[in-house]
Amino acid sequence: MKKKRLYSMLCAWLFSTLAIGGNISALPLIPASVLTASATETTDQGLQYEITDGEIRITGHTDDLPAAVVIPDEIGGVPVTGIGDNAFSWCEKLTSVTLPDSLTRIGVGAFAGCTHLTDITIPKNVTSIASPALFSYCDALRSIAVDPDNTAYASADGVLFNKDLTQLLRYPIGNGGTQYSVPDSVTA
């Protein structure tokens, strides 16, 4: 009885292997260039990043990231244009970050939970902030400055707005004020 059962299991395995193998050979061949990954994950000076289409997006950080971070305009001659979703989220030791002028977009929650981050300046070329929640739980954040040449965002009294000051995007919780008068221009 054991031999018959073993023989049945072996036949079932062999049949399934041949059936799958037959189906695989019927699939069209995909050129290796299509299978090549579009991004390369790399780490440099505590910054994790990927290179896609000739641009760098910061995707995270390592444990040896310094408390004061300076993100360069380029890494290895490739421009740093983005900070990915949650790239620095809950990096509680982060006290300051200098963002490069090459930066054009900042992802959702990029700095959320950076409880010791005190000040930040949005560079002139940033045109996309995925969500104002990028500074959620930044209890020490006193001020959000924006380069005056930025065409998408502005800052007034350390508060983040859209360029024409019609939308208040983020009030820094660590600013210490007990009251804030929202400008009359704000509609949302």
PDB file of C-alpha atoms in Angstrom:
ATOM      1  CA  MET A   1       0.000   0.000   0.000  1.00  0.00           C
ATOM      2  CA  LYS A   2       2.857   2.390   0.835  1.00  0.00           C
ATOM      3  CA  LYS A   3       4.515   1.757  -2.527  1.00  0.00           C
ATOM      4  CA  LYS A   4       1.276   2.507  -4.382  1.00  0.00           C
ATOM      5  CA  ARG A   5       0.780   5.758  -2.449  1.00  0.00           C
ATOM      6  CA  LEU A   6       4.401   6.801  -3.014  1.00  0.00           C
ATOM      7  CA  TYR A   7       4.051   5.956  -6.703  1.00  0.00           C
ATOM      8  CA  SER A   8       0.843   8.070  -6.918  1.00  0.00           C
ATOM      9  CA  MET A   9       2.496  11.029  -5.217  1.00  0.00           C
ATOM     10  CA  LEU A  10       5.529  10.771  -7.493  1.00  0.00           C
ATOM     11  CA  CYS A  11       3.311  10.652 -10.584  1.00  0.00           C
ATOM     12  CA  ALA A  12       1.312  13.670  -9.366  1.00  0.00           C
ATOM     13  CA  TRP A  13       4.498  15.646  -8.753  1.00  0.00           C
ATOM     14  CA  LEU A  14       5.957  14.656 -12.135  1.00  0.00           C
ATOM     15  CA  PHE A  15       2.721  15.519 -13.935  1.00  0.00           C
ATOM     16  CA  SER A  16       2.465  18.942 -12.256  1.00  0.00           C
ATOM     17  CA  THR A  17       6.116  19.683 -13.016  1.00  0.00           C
ATOM     18  CA  LEU A  18       5.666  18.810 -16.676  1.00  0.00           C
ATOM     19  CA  ALA A  19       2.394  20.712 -16.903  1.00  0.00           C
ATOM     20  CA  ILE A  20       3.934  23.844 -15.424  1.00  0.00           C
ATOM     21  CA  GLY A  21       7.067  23.438 -17.488  1.00  0.00           C
ATOM     22  CA  GLY A  22       4.977  23.171 -20.638  1.00  0.00           C
ATOM     23  CA  ASN A  23       3.140  26.368 -19.798  1.00  0.00           C
ATOM     24  CA  ILE A  24       6.323  28.257 -19.058  1.00  0.00           C
ATOM     25  CA  SER A  25       7.863  27.356 -22.386  1.00  0.00           C
ATOM     26  CA  ALA A  26       4.762  28.664 -24.132  1.00  0.00           C
ATOM     27  CA  LEU A  27       5.213  32.112 -22.588  1.00  0.00           C
ATOM     28  CA  PRO A  28       6.812  34.766 -24.776  1.00  0.00           C
ATOM     29  CA  LEU A  29      10.417  35.619 -24.037  1.00  0.00           C
ATOM     30  CA  ILE A  30      10.969  38.989 -22.386  1.00  0.00           C
ATOM     31  CA  PRO A  31      14.171  40.843 -23.285  1.00  0.00           C
ATOM     32  CA  ALA A  32      16.622  41.268 -20.403  1.00  0.00           C
ATOM     33  CA  SER A  33      16.528  45.047 -20.834  1.00  0.00           C
ATOM     34  CA  VAL A  34      12.854  45.040 -19.839  1.00  0.00           C
ATOM     35  CA  LEU A  35      13.609  42.987 -16.729  1.00  0.00           C
ATOM     36  CA  THR A  36      16.298  45.392 -15.538  1.00  0.00           C
ATOM     37  CA  ALA A  37      15.209  47.359 -12.477  1.00  0.00           C
ATOM     38  CA  SER A  38      14.410  50.996 -13.092  1.00  0.00           C
ATOM     39  CA  ALA A  39      15.899  52.116  -9.778  1.00  0.00           C
ATOM     40  CA  THR A  40      19.106  51.405  -7.936  1.00  0.00           C
ATOM     41  CA  GLU A  41      18.983  51.461  -4.116  1.00  0.00           C
ATOM     42  CA  THR A  42      22.121  53.018  -2.599  1.00  0.00           C
ATOM     43  CA  THR A  43      23.317  54.452   0.718  1.00  0.00           C
ATOM     44  CA  ASP A  44      25.627  57.447   1.214  1.00  0.00           C
ATOM     45  CA  GLN A  45      26.469  59.252   4.474  1.00  0.00           C
ATOM     46  CA  GLY A  46      23.404  57.884   6.239  1.00  0.00           C
ATOM     47  CA  LEU A  47      21.034  58.664   3.352  1.00  0.00           C
ATOM     48  CA  GLN A  48      19.285  55.859   1.490  1.00  0.00           C
ATOM     49  CA  TYR A  49      18.276  56.746  -2.038  1.00  0.00           C
ATOM     50  CA  GLU A  50      17.369  55.403  -5.420  1.00  0.00           C
ATOM     51  CA  ILE A  51      18.347  56.599  -8.845  1.00  0.00           C
ATOM     52  CA  THR A  52      15.566  56.595 -11.414  1.00  0.00           C
ATOM     53  CA  ASP A  53      15.673  58.261 -14.822  1.00  0.00           C
ATOM     54  CA  GLY A  54      18.813  60.227 -13.953  1.00  0.00           C
ATOM     55  CA  GLU A  55      17.427  61.664 -10.704  1.00  0.00           C
ATOM     56  CA  ILE A  56      17.876  60.791  -7.044  1.00  0.00           C
ATOM     57  CA  ARG A  57      15.022  60.389  -4.590  1.00  0.00           C
ATOM     58  CA  ILE A  58      15.922  60.056  -0.906  1.00  0.00           C
ATOM     59  CA  THR A  59      14.006  57.001   0.331  1.00  0.00           C
ATOM     60  CA  GLY A  60      15.172  56.641   3.916  1.00  0.00           C
ATOM     61  CA  HIS A  61      18.075  56.789   6.305  1.00  0.00           C
ATOM     62  CA  THR A  62      20.392  54.519   8.244  1.00  0.00           C
ATOM     63  CA  ASP A  63      20.934  54.476  11.993  1.00  0.00           C
ATOM     64  CA  ASP A  64      24.194  56.408  11.634  1.00  0.00           C
ATOM     65  CA  LEU A  65      22.466  59.460  10.151  1.00  0.00           C
ATOM     66  CA  PRO A  66      23.790  62.581  11.920  1.00  0.00           C
ATOM     67  CA  ALA A  67      21.435  64.841  13.888  1.00  0.00           C
ATOM     68  CA  ALA A  68      22.164  67.749  11.518  1.00  0.00           C
ATOM     69  CA  VAL A  69      21.638  66.561   7.949  1.00  0.00           C
ATOM     70  CA  VAL A  70      22.753  68.379   4.819  1.00  0.00           C
ATOM     71  CA  ILE A  71      21.256  66.842   1.701  1.00  0.00           C
ATOM     72  CA  PRO A  72      23.524  67.701  -1.229  1.00  0.00           C
ATOM     73  CA  ASP A  73      22.352  69.062  -4.606  1.00  0.00           C
ATOM     74  CA  GLU A  74      23.985  66.049  -6.261  1.00  0.00           C
ATOM     75  CA  ILE A  75      25.339  62.663  -5.308  1.00  0.00           C
ATOM     76  CA  GLY A  76      27.919  61.336  -7.734  1.00  0.00           C
ATOM     77  CA  GLY A  77      26.918  63.948 -10.305  1.00  0.00           C
ATOM     78  CA  VAL A  78      23.225  62.939 -10.193  1.00  0.00           C
ATOM     79  CA  PRO A  79      20.764  65.626  -8.985  1.00  0.00           C
ATOM     80  CA  VAL A  80      18.749  65.044  -5.814  1.00  0.00           C
ATOM     81  CA  THR A  81      15.199  65.997  -6.824  1.00  0.00           C
ATOM     82  CA  GLY A  82      12.933  64.234  -4.357  1.00  0.00           C
ATOM     83  CA  ILE A  83      12.415  63.111  -0.808  1.00  0.00           C
ATOM     84  CA  GLY A  84      10.224  60.021  -0.748  1.00  0.00           C
ATOM     85  CA  ASP A  85       7.249  59.176   1.412  1.00  0.00           C
ATOM     86  CA  ASN A  86       8.238  58.732   5.071  1.00  0.00           C
ATOM     87  CA  ALA A  87      11.950  59.051   4.226  1.00  0.00           C
ATOM     88  CA  PHE A  88      12.821  60.568   7.612  1.00  0.00           C
ATOM     89  CA  SER A  89       9.640  59.730   9.515  1.00  0.00           C
ATOM     90  CA  TRP A  90      10.186  59.129  13.212  1.00  0.00           C
ATOM     91  CA  CYS A  91      13.878  59.977  12.974  1.00  0.00           C
ATOM     92  CA  GLU A  92      13.723  61.486  16.439  1.00  0.00           C
ATOM     93  CA  LYS A  93      17.405  62.427  16.600  1.00  0.00           C
ATOM     94  CA  LEU A  94      17.094  64.728  13.562  1.00  0.00           C
ATOM     95  CA  THR A  95      17.487  68.330  14.761  1.00  0.00           C
ATOM     96  CA  SER A  96      18.084  70.154  11.486  1.00  0.00           C
ATOM     97  CA  VAL A  97      17.985  69.408   7.797  1.00  0.00           C
ATOM     98  CA  THR A  98      19.272  71.507   4.928  1.00  0.00           C
ATOM     99  CA  LEU A  99      17.433  70.803   1.692  1.00  0.00           C
ATOM    100  CA  PRO A 100      19.106  71.380  -1.697  1.00  0.00           C
ATOM    101  CA  ASP A 101      17.903  73.839  -4.342  1.00  0.00           C
ATOM    102  CA  SER A 102      17.724  70.889  -6.760  1.00  0.00           C
ATOM    103  CA  LEU A 103      14.796  69.474  -4.755  1.00  0.00           C
ATOM    104  CA  THR A 104      11.420  69.637  -6.550  1.00  0.00           C
ATOM    105  CA  ARG A 105       9.140  67.358  -4.506  1.00  0.00           C
ATOM    106  CA  ILE A 106       8.663  66.163  -0.940  1.00  0.00           C
ATOM    107  CA  GLY A 107       6.653  63.010  -0.228  1.00  0.00           C
ATOM    108  CA  VAL A 108       3.914  62.210   2.265  1.00  0.00           C
ATOM    109  CA  GLY A 109       5.084  62.176   5.875  1.00  0.00           C
ATOM    110  CA  ALA A 110       8.691  62.795   4.856  1.00  0.00           C
ATOM    111  CA  PHE A 111       9.531  64.372   8.231  1.00  0.00           C
ATOM    112  CA  ALA A 112       6.577  63.191  10.340  1.00  0.00           C
ATOM    113  CA  GLY A 113       7.565  62.342  13.885  1.00  0.00           C
ATOM    114  CA  CYS A 114      10.913  64.147  13.805  1.00  0.00           C
ATOM    115  CA  THR A 115      10.302  65.334  17.350  1.00  0.00           C
ATOM    116  CA  HIS A 116      13.565  67.301  17.660  1.00  0.00           C
ATOM    117  CA  LEU A 117      13.468  69.060  14.279  1.00  0.00           C
ATOM    118  CA  THR A 118      13.295  72.792  15.035  1.00  0.00           C
ATOM    119  CA  ASP A 119      13.434  74.693  11.733  1.00  0.00           C
ATOM    120  CA  ILE A 120      13.288  73.883   8.046  1.00  0.00           C
ATOM    121  CA  THR A 121      13.464  75.871   4.814  1.00  0.00           C
ATOM    122  CA  ILE A 122      11.605  74.753   1.695  1.00  0.00           C
ATOM    123  CA  PRO A 123      13.933  75.455  -1.274  1.00  0.00           C
ATOM    124  CA  LYS A 124      13.009  77.564  -4.298  1.00  0.00           C
ATOM    125  CA  ASN A 125      12.414  74.685  -6.735  1.00  0.00           C
ATOM    126  CA  VAL A 126       9.997  72.615  -4.625  1.00  0.00           C
ATOM    127  CA  THR A 127       6.694  72.583  -6.497  1.00  0.00           C
ATOM    128  CA  SER A 128       5.121  69.518  -4.910  1.00  0.00           C
ATOM    129  CA  ILE A 129       4.592  68.774  -1.248  1.00  0.00           C
ATOM    130  CA  ALA A 130       2.498  65.608  -1.231  1.00  0.00           C
ATOM    131  CA  SER A 131       0.834  66.436   2.057  1.00  0.00           C
ATOM    132  CA  PRO A 132       1.224  69.078   4.727  1.00  0.00           C
ATOM    133  CA  ALA A 133       1.249  66.083   7.113  1.00  0.00           C
ATOM    134  CA  LEU A 134       4.937  65.793   6.318  1.00  0.00           C
ATOM    135  CA  PHE A 135       5.529  67.711   9.570  1.00  0.00           C
ATOM    136  CA  SER A 136       2.998  65.871  11.776  1.00  0.00           C
ATOM    137  CA  TYR A 137       4.232  65.170  15.302  1.00  0.00           C
ATOM    138  CA  CYS A 138       7.198  67.528  14.884  1.00  0.00           C
ATOM    139  CA  ASP A 139       6.724  68.872  18.403  1.00  0.00           C
ATOM    140  CA  ALA A 140       9.840  71.083  18.386  1.00  0.00           C
ATOM    141  CA  LEU A 141       9.254  72.599  14.926  1.00  0.00           C
ATOM    142  CA  ARG A 142       9.212  76.368  15.472  1.00  0.00           C
ATOM    143  CA  SER A 143       9.316  77.653  11.926  1.00  0.00           C
ATOM    144  CA  ILE A 144       8.809  76.583   8.329  1.00  0.00           C
ATOM    145  CA  ALA A 145      10.590  79.008   6.011  1.00  0.00           C
ATOM    146  CA  VAL A 146      10.212  79.081   2.237  1.00  0.00           C
ATOM    147  CA  ASP A 147      12.719  80.488  -0.230  1.00  0.00           C
ATOM    148  CA  PRO A 148      11.172  83.747  -1.530  1.00  0.00           C
ATOM    149  CA  ASP A 149      11.794  82.629  -5.129  1.00  0.00           C
ATOM    150  CA  ASN A 150       9.605  79.525  -4.689  1.00  0.00           C
ATOM    151  CA  THR A 151       6.657  79.687  -7.121  1.00  0.00           C
ATOM    152  CA  ALA A 152       4.366  77.235  -5.295  1.00  0.00           C
ATOM    153  CA  TYR A 153       4.746  77.925  -1.563  1.00  0.00           C
ATOM    154  CA  ALA A 154       5.232  80.813   0.843  1.00  0.00           C
ATOM    155  CA  SER A 155       5.832  81.364   4.526  1.00  0.00           C
ATOM    156  CA  ALA A 156       4.473  84.063   6.784  1.00  0.00           C
ATOM    157  CA  ASP A 157       5.556  84.208  10.427  1.00  0.00           C
ATOM    158  CA  GLY A 158       7.029  80.703  10.090  1.00  0.00           C
ATOM    159  CA  VAL A 159       3.736  79.212   8.864  1.00  0.00           C
ATOM    160  CA  LEU A 160       3.533  77.291   5.568  1.00  0.00           C
ATOM    161  CA  PHE A 161       1.066  78.539   2.923  1.00  0.00           C
ATOM    162  CA  ASN A 162       0.487  78.103  -0.781  1.00  0.00           C
ATOM    163  CA  LYS A 163       2.124  80.889  -2.816  1.00  0.00           C
ATOM    164  CA  ASP A 164      -0.817  83.297  -2.856  1.00  0.00           C
ATOM    165  CA  LEU A 165      -1.530  82.790   0.870  1.00  0.00           C
ATOM    166  CA  THR A 166      -5.048  81.457   0.278  1.00  0.00           C
ATOM    167  CA  GLN A 167      -4.361  78.075   1.912  1.00  0.00           C
ATOM    168  CA  LEU A 168      -2.745  77.610   5.298  1.00  0.00           C
ATOM    169  CA  LEU A 169      -0.884  74.314   4.856  1.00  0.00           C
ATOM    170  CA  ARG A 170       0.973  73.844   8.149  1.00  0.00           C
ATOM    171  CA  TYR A 171       1.293  75.692  11.419  1.00  0.00           C
ATOM    172  CA  PRO A 172       4.458  74.550  13.258  1.00  0.00           C
ATOM    173  CA  ILE A 173       3.353  73.130  16.591  1.00  0.00           C
ATOM    174  CA  GLY A 174       6.570  74.061  18.407  1.00  0.00           C
ATOM    175  CA  ASN A 175       6.280  77.752  17.598  1.00  0.00           C
ATOM    176  CA  GLY A 176       5.314  78.545  21.175  1.00  0.00           C
ATOM    177  CA  GLY A 177       2.583  81.020  20.378  1.00  0.00           C
ATOM    178  CA  THR A 178      -0.671  80.892  22.290  1.00  0.00           C
ATOM    179  CA  GLN A 179      -2.663  82.538  19.503  1.00  0.00           C
ATOM    180  CA  TYR A 180      -2.396  82.839  15.762  1.00  0.00           C
ATOM    181  CA  SER A 181      -4.368  85.207  13.565  1.00  0.00           C
ATOM    182  CA  VAL A 182      -5.032  83.576  10.230  1.00  0.00           C
ATOM    183  CA  PRO A 183      -4.505  86.102   7.403  1.00  0.00           C
ATOM    184  CA  ASP A 184      -7.683  87.404   5.753  1.00  0.00           C
ATOM    185  CA  SER A 185      -6.470  86.048   2.409  1.00  0.00           C
ATOM    186  CA  VAL A 186      -6.878  82.434   3.606  1.00  0.00           C
ATOM    187  CA  THR A 187      -9.923  80.683   2.181  1.00  0.00           C
ATOM    188  CA  ALA A 188      -8.989  77.078   2.985  1.00  0.00           C
TER     189      ALA A 188
END
